[in-house]
CSV table of C-alpha atoms in Angstrom, one decimal:
chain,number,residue,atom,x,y,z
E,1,UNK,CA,28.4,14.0,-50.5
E,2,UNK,CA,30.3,14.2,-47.1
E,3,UNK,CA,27.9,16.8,-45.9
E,4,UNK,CA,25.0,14.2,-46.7
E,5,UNK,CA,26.4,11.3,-44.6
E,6,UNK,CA,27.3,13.2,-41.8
E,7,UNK,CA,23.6,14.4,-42.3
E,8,UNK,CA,22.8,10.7,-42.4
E,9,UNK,CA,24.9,9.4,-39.1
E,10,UNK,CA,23.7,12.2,-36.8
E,11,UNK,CA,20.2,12.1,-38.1
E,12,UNK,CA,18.4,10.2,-35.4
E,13,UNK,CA,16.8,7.3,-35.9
E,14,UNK,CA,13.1,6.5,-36.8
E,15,UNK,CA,11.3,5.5,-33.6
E,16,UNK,CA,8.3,2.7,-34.3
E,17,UNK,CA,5.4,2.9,-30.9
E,18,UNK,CA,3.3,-0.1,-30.7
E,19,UNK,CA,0.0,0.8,-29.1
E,20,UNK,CA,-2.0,-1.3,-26.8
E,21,UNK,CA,-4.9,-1.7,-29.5
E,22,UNK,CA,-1.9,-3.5,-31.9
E,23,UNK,CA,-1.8,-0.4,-33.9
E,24,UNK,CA,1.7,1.6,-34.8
E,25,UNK,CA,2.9,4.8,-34.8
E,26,UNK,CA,5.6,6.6,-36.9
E,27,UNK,CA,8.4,9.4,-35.0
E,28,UNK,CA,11.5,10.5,-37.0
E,29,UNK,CA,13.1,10.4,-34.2
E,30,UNK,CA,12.5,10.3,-30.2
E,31,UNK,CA,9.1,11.6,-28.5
E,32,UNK,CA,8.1,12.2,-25.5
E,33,UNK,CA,4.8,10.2,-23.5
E,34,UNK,CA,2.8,14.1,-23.6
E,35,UNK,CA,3.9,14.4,-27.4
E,36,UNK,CA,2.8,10.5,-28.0
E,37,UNK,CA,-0.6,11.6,-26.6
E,38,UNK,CA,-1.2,14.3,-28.3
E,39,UNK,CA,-0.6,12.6,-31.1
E,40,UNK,CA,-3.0,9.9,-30.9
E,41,UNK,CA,-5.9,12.7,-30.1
E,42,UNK,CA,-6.4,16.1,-28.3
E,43,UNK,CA,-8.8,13.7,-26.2
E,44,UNK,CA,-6.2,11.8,-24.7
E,45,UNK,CA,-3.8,14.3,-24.9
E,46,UNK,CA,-5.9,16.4,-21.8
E,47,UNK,CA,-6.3,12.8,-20.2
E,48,UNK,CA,-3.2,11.5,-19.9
E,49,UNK,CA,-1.5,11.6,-16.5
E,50,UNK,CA,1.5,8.8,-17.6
E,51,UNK,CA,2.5,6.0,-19.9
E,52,UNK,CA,3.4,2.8,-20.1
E,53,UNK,CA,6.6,2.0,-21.3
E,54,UNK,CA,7.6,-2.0,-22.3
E,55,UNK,CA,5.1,-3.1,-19.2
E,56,UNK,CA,6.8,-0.3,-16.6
E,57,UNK,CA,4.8,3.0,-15.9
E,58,UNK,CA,6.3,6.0,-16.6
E,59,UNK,CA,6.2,9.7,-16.1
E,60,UNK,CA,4.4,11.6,-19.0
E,61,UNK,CA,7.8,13.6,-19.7
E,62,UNK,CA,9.8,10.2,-20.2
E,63,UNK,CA,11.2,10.1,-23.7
E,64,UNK,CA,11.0,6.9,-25.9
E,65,UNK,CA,13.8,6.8,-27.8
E,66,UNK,CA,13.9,3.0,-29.4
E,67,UNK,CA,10.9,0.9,-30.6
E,68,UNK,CA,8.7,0.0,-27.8
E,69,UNK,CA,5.2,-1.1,-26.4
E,70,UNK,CA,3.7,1.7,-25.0
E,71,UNK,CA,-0.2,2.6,-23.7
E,72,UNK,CA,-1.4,5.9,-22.4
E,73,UNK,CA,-2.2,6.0,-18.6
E,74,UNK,CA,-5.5,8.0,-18.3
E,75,UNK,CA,-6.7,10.1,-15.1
E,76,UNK,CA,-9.9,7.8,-14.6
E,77,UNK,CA,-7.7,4.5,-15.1
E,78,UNK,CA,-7.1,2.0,-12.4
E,79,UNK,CA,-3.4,2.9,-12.6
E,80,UNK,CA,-3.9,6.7,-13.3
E,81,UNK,CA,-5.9,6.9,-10.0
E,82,UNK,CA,-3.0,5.1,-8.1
E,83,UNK,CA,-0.7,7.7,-9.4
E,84,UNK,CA,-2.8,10.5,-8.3
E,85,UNK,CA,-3.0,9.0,-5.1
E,86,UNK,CA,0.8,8.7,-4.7
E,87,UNK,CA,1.4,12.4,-5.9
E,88,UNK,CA,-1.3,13.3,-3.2
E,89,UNK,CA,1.1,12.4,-0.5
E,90,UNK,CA,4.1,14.0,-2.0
E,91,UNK,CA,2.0,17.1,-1.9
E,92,UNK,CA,1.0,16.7,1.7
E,93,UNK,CA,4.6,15.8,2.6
E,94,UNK,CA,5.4,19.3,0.8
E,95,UNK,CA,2.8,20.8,2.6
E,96,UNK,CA,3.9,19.3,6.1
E,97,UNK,CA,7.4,20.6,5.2
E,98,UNK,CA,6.6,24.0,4.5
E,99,UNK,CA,4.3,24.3,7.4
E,100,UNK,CA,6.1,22.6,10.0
E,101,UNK,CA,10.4,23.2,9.0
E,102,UNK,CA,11.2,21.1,11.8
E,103,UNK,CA,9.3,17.6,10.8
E,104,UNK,CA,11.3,14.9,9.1
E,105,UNK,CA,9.6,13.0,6.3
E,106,UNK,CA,9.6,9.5,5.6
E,107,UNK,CA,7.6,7.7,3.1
E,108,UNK,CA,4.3,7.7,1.4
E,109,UNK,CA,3.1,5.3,-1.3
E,110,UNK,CA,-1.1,4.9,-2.5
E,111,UNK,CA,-3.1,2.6,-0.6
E,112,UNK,CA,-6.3,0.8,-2.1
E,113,UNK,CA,-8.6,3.4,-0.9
E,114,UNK,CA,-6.2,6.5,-0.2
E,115,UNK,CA,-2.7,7.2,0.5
E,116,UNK,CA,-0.9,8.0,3.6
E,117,UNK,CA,2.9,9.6,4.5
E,118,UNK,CA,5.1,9.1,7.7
E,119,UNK,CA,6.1,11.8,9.5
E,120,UNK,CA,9.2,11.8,12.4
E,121,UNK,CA,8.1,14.9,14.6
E,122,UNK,CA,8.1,15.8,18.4
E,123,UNK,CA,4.9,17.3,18.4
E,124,UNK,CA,1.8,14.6,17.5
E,125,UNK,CA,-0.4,16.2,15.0
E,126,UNK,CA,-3.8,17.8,16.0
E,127,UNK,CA,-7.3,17.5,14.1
E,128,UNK,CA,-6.6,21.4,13.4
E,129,UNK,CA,-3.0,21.1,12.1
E,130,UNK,CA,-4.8,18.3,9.6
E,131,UNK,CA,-6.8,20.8,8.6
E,132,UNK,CA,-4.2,23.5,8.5
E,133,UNK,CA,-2.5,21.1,6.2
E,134,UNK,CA,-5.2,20.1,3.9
E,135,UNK,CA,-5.5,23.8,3.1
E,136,UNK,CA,-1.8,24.3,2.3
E,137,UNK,CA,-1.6,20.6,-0.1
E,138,UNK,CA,-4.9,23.3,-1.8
E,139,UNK,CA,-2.4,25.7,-2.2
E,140,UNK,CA,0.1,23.9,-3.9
E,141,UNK,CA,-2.3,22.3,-6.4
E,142,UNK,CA,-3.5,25.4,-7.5
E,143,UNK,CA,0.1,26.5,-7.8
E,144,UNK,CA,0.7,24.1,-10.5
E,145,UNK,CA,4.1,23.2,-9.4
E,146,UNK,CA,6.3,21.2,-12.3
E,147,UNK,CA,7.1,17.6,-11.0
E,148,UNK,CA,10.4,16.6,-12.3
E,149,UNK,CA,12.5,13.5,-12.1
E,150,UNK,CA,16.2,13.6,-11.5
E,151,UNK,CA,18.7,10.4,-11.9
E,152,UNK,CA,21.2,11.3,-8.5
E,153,UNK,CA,24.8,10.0,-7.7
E,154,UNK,CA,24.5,7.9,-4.6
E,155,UNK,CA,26.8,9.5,-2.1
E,156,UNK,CA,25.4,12.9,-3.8
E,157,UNK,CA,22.1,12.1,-2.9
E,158,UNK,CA,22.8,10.9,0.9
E,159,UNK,CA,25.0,13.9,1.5
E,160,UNK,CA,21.8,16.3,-0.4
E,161,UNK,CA,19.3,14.6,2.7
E,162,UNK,CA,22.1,14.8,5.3
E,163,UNK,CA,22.7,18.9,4.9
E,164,UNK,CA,18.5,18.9,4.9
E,165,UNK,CA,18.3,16.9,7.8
E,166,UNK,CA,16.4,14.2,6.1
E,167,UNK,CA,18.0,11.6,8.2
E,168,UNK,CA,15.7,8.7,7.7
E,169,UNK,CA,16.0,9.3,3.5
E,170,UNK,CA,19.7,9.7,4.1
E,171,UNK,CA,20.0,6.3,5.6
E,172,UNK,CA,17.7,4.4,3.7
E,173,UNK,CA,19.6,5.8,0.6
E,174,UNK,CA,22.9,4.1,1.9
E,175,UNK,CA,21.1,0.8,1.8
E,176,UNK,CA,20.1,1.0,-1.9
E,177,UNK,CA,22.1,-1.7,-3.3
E,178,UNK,CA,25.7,0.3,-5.1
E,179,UNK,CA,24.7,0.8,-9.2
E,180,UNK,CA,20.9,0.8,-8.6
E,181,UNK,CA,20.0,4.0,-9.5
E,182,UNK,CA,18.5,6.8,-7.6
E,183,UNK,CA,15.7,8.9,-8.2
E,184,UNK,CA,14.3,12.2,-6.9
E,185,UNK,CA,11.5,14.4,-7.7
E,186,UNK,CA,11.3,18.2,-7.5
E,187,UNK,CA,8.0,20.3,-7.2
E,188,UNK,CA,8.7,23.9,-6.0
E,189,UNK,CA,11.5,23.6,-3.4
E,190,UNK,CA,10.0,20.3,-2.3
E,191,UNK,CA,12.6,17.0,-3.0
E,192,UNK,CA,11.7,13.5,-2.6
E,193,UNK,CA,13.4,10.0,-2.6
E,194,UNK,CA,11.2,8.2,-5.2
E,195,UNK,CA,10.9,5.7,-7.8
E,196,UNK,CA,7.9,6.9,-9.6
E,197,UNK,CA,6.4,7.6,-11.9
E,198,UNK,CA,4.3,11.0,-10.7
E,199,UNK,CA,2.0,13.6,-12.4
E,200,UNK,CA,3.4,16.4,-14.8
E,201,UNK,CA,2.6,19.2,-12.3
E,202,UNK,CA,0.8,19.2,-8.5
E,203,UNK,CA,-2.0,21.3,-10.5
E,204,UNK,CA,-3.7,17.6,-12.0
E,205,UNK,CA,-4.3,16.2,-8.7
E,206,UNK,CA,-7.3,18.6,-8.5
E,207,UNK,CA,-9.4,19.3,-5.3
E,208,UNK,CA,-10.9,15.9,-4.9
E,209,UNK,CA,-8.9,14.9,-1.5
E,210,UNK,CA,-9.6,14.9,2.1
E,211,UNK,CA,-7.0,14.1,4.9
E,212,UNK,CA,-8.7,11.4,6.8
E,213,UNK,CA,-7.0,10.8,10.4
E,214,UNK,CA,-3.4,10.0,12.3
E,215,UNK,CA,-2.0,6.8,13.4
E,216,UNK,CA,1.2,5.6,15.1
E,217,UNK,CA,4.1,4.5,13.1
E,218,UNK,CA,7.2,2.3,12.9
E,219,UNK,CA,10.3,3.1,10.8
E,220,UNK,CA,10.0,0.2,8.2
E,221,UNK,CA,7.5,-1.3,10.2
E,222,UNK,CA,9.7,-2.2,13.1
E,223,UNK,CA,8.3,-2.0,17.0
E,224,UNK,CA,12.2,-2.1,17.6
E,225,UNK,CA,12.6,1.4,15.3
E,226,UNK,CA,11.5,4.9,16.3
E,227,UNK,CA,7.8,5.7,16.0
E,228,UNK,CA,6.4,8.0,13.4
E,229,UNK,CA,3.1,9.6,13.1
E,230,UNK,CA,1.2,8.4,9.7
E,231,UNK,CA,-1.0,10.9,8.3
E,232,UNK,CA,-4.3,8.9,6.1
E,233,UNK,CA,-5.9,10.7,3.4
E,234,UNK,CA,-8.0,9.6,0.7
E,235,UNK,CA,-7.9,11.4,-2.9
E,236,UNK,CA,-10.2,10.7,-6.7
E,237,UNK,CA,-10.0,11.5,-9.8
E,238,UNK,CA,-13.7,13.5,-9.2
E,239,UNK,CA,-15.3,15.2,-6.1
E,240,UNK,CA,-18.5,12.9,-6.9
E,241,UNK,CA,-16.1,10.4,-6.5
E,242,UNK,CA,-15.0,11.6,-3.0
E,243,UNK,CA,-18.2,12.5,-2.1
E,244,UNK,CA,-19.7,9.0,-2.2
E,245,UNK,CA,-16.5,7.0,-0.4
E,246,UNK,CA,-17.3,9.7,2.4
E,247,UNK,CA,-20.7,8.8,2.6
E,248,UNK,CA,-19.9,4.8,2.2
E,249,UNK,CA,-17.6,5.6,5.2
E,250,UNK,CA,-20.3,7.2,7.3
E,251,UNK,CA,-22.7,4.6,6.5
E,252,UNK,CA,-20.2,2.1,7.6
E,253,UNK,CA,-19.4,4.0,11.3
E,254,UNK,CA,-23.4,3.5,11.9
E,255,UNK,CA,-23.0,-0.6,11.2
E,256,UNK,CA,-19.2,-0.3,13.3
E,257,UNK,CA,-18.8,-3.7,15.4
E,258,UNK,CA,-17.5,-1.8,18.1
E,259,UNK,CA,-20.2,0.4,18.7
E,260,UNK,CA,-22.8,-1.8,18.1
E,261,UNK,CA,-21.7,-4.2,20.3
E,262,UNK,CA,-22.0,-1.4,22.9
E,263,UNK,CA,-25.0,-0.3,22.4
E,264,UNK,CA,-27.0,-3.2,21.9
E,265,UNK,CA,-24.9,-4.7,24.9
E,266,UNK,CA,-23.1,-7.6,23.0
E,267,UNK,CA,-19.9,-7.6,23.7
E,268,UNK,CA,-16.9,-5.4,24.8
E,269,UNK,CA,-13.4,-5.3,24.5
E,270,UNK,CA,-11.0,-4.1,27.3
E,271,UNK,CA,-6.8,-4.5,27.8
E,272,UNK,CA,-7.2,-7.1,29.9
E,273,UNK,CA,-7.2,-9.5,26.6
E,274,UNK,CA,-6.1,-7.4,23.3
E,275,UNK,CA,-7.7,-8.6,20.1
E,276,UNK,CA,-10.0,-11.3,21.8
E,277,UNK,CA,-14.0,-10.2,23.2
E,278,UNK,CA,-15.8,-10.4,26.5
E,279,UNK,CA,-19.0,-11.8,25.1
E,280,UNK,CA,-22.4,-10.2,27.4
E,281,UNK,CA,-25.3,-12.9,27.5
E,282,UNK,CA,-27.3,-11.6,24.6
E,283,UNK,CA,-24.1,-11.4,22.5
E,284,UNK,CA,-23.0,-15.0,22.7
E,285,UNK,CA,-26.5,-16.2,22.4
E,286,UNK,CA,-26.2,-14.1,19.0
E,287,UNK,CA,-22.9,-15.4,18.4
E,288,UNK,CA,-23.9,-19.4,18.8
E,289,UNK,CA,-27.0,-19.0,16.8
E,290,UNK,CA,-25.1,-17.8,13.9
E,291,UNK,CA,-22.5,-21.4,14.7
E,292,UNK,CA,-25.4,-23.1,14.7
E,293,UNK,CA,-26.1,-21.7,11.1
E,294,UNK,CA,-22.7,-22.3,10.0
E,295,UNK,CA,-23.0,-26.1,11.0
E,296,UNK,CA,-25.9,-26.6,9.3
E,297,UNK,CA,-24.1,-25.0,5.5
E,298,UNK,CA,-20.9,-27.5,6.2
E,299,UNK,CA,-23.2,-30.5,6.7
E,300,UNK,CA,-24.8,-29.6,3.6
E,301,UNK,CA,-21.6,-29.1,2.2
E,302,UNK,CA,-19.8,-32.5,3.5
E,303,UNK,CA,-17.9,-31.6,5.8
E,304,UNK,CA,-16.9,-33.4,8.9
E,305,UNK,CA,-16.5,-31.2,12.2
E,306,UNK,CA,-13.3,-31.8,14.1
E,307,UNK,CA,-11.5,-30.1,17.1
E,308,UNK,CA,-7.9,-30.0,17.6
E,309,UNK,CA,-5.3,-29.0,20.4
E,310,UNK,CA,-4.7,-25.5,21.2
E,311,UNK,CA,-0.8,-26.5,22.3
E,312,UNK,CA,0.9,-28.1,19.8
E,313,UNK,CA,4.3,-29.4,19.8
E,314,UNK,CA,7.3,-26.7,18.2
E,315,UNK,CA,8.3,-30.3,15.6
E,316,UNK,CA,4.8,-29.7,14.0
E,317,UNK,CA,5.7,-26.3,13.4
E,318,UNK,CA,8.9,-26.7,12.1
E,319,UNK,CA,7.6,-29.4,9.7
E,320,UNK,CA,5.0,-27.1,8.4
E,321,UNK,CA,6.9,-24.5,7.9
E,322,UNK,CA,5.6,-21.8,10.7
E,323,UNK,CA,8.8,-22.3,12.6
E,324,UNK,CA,11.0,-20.8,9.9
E,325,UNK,CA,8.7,-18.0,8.8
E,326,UNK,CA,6.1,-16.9,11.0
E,327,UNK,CA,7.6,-17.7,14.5
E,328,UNK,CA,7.6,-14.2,14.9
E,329,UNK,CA,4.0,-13.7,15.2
E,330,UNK,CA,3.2,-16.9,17.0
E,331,UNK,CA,3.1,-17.0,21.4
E,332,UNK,CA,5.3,-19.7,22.5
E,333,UNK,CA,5.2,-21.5,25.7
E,334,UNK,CA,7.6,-23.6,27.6
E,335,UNK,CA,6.0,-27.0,29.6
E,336,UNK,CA,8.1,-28.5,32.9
E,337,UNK,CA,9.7,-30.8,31.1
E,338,UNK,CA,11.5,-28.2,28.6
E,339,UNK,CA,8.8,-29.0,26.1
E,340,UNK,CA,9.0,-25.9,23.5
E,341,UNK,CA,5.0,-25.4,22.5
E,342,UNK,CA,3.2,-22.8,20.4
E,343,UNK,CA,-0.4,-21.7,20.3
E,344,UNK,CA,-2.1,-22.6,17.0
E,345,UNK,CA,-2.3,-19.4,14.9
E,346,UNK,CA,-3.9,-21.5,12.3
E,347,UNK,CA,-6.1,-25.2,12.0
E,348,UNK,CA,-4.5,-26.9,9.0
E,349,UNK,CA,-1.7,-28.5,10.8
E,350,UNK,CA,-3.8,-30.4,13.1
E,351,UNK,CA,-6.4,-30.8,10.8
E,352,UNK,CA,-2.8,-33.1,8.9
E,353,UNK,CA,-2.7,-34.9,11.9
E,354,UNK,CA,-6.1,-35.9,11.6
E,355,UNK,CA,-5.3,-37.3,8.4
E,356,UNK,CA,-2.4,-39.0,8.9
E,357,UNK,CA,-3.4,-40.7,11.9
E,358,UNK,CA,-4.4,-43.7,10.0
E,359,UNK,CA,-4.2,-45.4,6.8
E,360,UNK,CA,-6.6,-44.0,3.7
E,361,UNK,CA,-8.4,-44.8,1.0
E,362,UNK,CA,-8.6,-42.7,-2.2
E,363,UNK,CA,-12.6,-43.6,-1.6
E,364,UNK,CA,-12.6,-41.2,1.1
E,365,UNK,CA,-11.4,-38.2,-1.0
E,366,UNK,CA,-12.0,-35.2,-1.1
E,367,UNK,CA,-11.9,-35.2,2.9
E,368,UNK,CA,-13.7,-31.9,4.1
E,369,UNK,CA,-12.7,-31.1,7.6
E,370,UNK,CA,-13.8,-28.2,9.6
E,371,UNK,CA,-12.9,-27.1,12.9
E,372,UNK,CA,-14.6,-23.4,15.1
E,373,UNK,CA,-11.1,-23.6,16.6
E,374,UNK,CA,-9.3,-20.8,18.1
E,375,UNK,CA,-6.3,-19.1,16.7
E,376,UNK,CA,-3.7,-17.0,18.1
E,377,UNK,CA,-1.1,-14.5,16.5
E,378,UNK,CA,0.9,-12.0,18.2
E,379,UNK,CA,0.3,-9.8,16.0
E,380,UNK,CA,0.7,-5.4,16.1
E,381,UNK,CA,-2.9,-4.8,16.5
E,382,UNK,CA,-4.7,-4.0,13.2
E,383,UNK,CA,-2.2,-5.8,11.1
């Protein structure tokens, strides 16, 4: 009888997974996301790239081990493609690595239509060493590396990317608040600072990527920080797939702004004025004809055309808020008589002015106002 309850208190415990249809499924004990899915069906079993765990997405390999929600995370989901994306720049920050020693990695999350990674390196990256690389990231996928996650100590971790001299994981590790916790993957000899989750092996990314250009950098995103060189690349879940966003892209280089405008003589752009054009004769006749269409819609519409200042006062800003959180971006200007002055990087404050200038009638509502004003930012260009 003793034998039978300690049989009974080390037993574990029956685990009940709620599936995303409402349906349940039975374990005697904990199971893993891979084991979940092949459970369900051999169909989503090959599928399956992660799960969802109580709302969070989690590696396939994660083990539920207490009743929860959980969904399967399929290759040709939303989500799944997301993850393959993100994996696809941990393989061509392993590729970097193993090509180039020397080069200190950053970061590299999924972007709506690719992924990219930031590289710290002396030497700015060539069209061939893209293609140098893209060959090696082949390589590893057809290795069919295990990804694994490991939970890290904090100072264990920063003194790990300090021997490596992974200086810029090293530090960003010390910022991590103290208790939150840390995790890295592994895939061959390759180690990365991430939260996750990531794909069971390299081997499921497939051969449906392309490494798309370079860019210039900041650490963080800060002109005051060293610069980086940011590698684009774009990867799906099929080569159709990746075969069609190339063509969309080359369709959309024909219809490019910037070399239409110079070709058909419309406008140009030079340094002498960043981010604004030097409209040519038949480009601003273009450019007022479409206004002139534009006018016509907010008539139709009900709206009233306005114009406001393109100086306004620093109180307006601080009342709307643009002061405290965007001053930053904004070009300020100081007048003779130590009047502090921004350039309007938006209408709607004047367009409050308007409003307020007089008393109103709810009869008068809704109030459409509209206004071809310009706007100013000082902005990193692209942002």
């Amino acid at each position: 009888m003793a034998e039978k309850l300690s049989e009974k208190l080390h037993s574990p415990a029956p685990i009940t997974v709620t599936l995303l249809d409402g349906s349940h499924r039975e374990f005697a004990g904990p199971v893993s996301g891979a084991d979940l899915a092949a459970a369900i069906g051999p169909g989503l079993a090959k599928a399956a790239i992660a799960i969802k765990l109580d709302g969070r997405a989690r590696d396939l390999a994660t083990v539920i081990d207490h009743d929860a929600k959980v969904s399967i995370i399929p290759r040709d989901s939303a989500v799944g493609l997301e993850i393959l994306r993100h994996d696809a720049a941990h393989i061509m920050a392993e590729a970097v690595k193993e090509l180039y020693p020397d080069t200190q990695v950053t970061f590299g999350p999924a972007t709506e239509t690719g992924f990219y990674y930031d590289f710290a390196r002396a030497e700015p990256f060539t069209p061939e060493d893209l293609a140098k690389i893209e060959a090696r990231m082949r390589e590893i996928v057809r290795r069919d590396e295990k990804i694994t996650r490991e939970v890290w100590d904090r100072e264990a971790a920063i003194a790990f990317f300090d021997r490596i001299g992974e200086t810029y994981k090293a530090e960003y590790i010390g910022e991590i608040t103290e208790g939150e916790e840390i995790s890295l993957y592994r895939q061959g000899d390759f180690v990365d600072l991430c939260v996750g989750p990531h794909l069971p092996s390299t081997g499921y990314l497939g051969q449906a990527f392309k490494l798309m250009n370079v860019a210039g950098a900041y650490w963080r995103g800060d002109p005051k920080n060293a610069q980086l060189q940011r590698i684009y690349g774009t990867a799906f879940g099929s080569q159709k797939e990746l075969d069609q966003y190339l063509f969309q892209l080359e369709e959309a280089e024909r219809r490019d702004h910037r070399r239409l405008g110079r070709e058909l003589d419309l406008f140009h752009l030079g340094e002498e004025a960043v981010g604004s054009v030097f409209w040519h004769p038949k480009g601003w006749t273009l450019y007022r004809t479409i206004e002139a269409y534009m006018r016509r819609r907010l008539d139709a519409a009900g709206y009233q055309e306005v114009r406001g200042p393109l100086l306004l006062d620093r109180s307006l800003w601080e009342a709307s808020g643009h002061w405290e959180n965007f001053r930053e971006n904004m070009f300020i200007a100081e007048s003779r008589d130590d009047r502090v002055l921004a350039v309007k990087p938006m209408n709607c404050p004047g367009h409050v002015l308007i409003f307020g200038n007089r008393l109103r009638s709810y009869r008068e509502l809704p109030l459409r106002l509209a206004e071809f004003g310009s706007c100013h930012r000082n902005e990193p260009s692209g942002a």
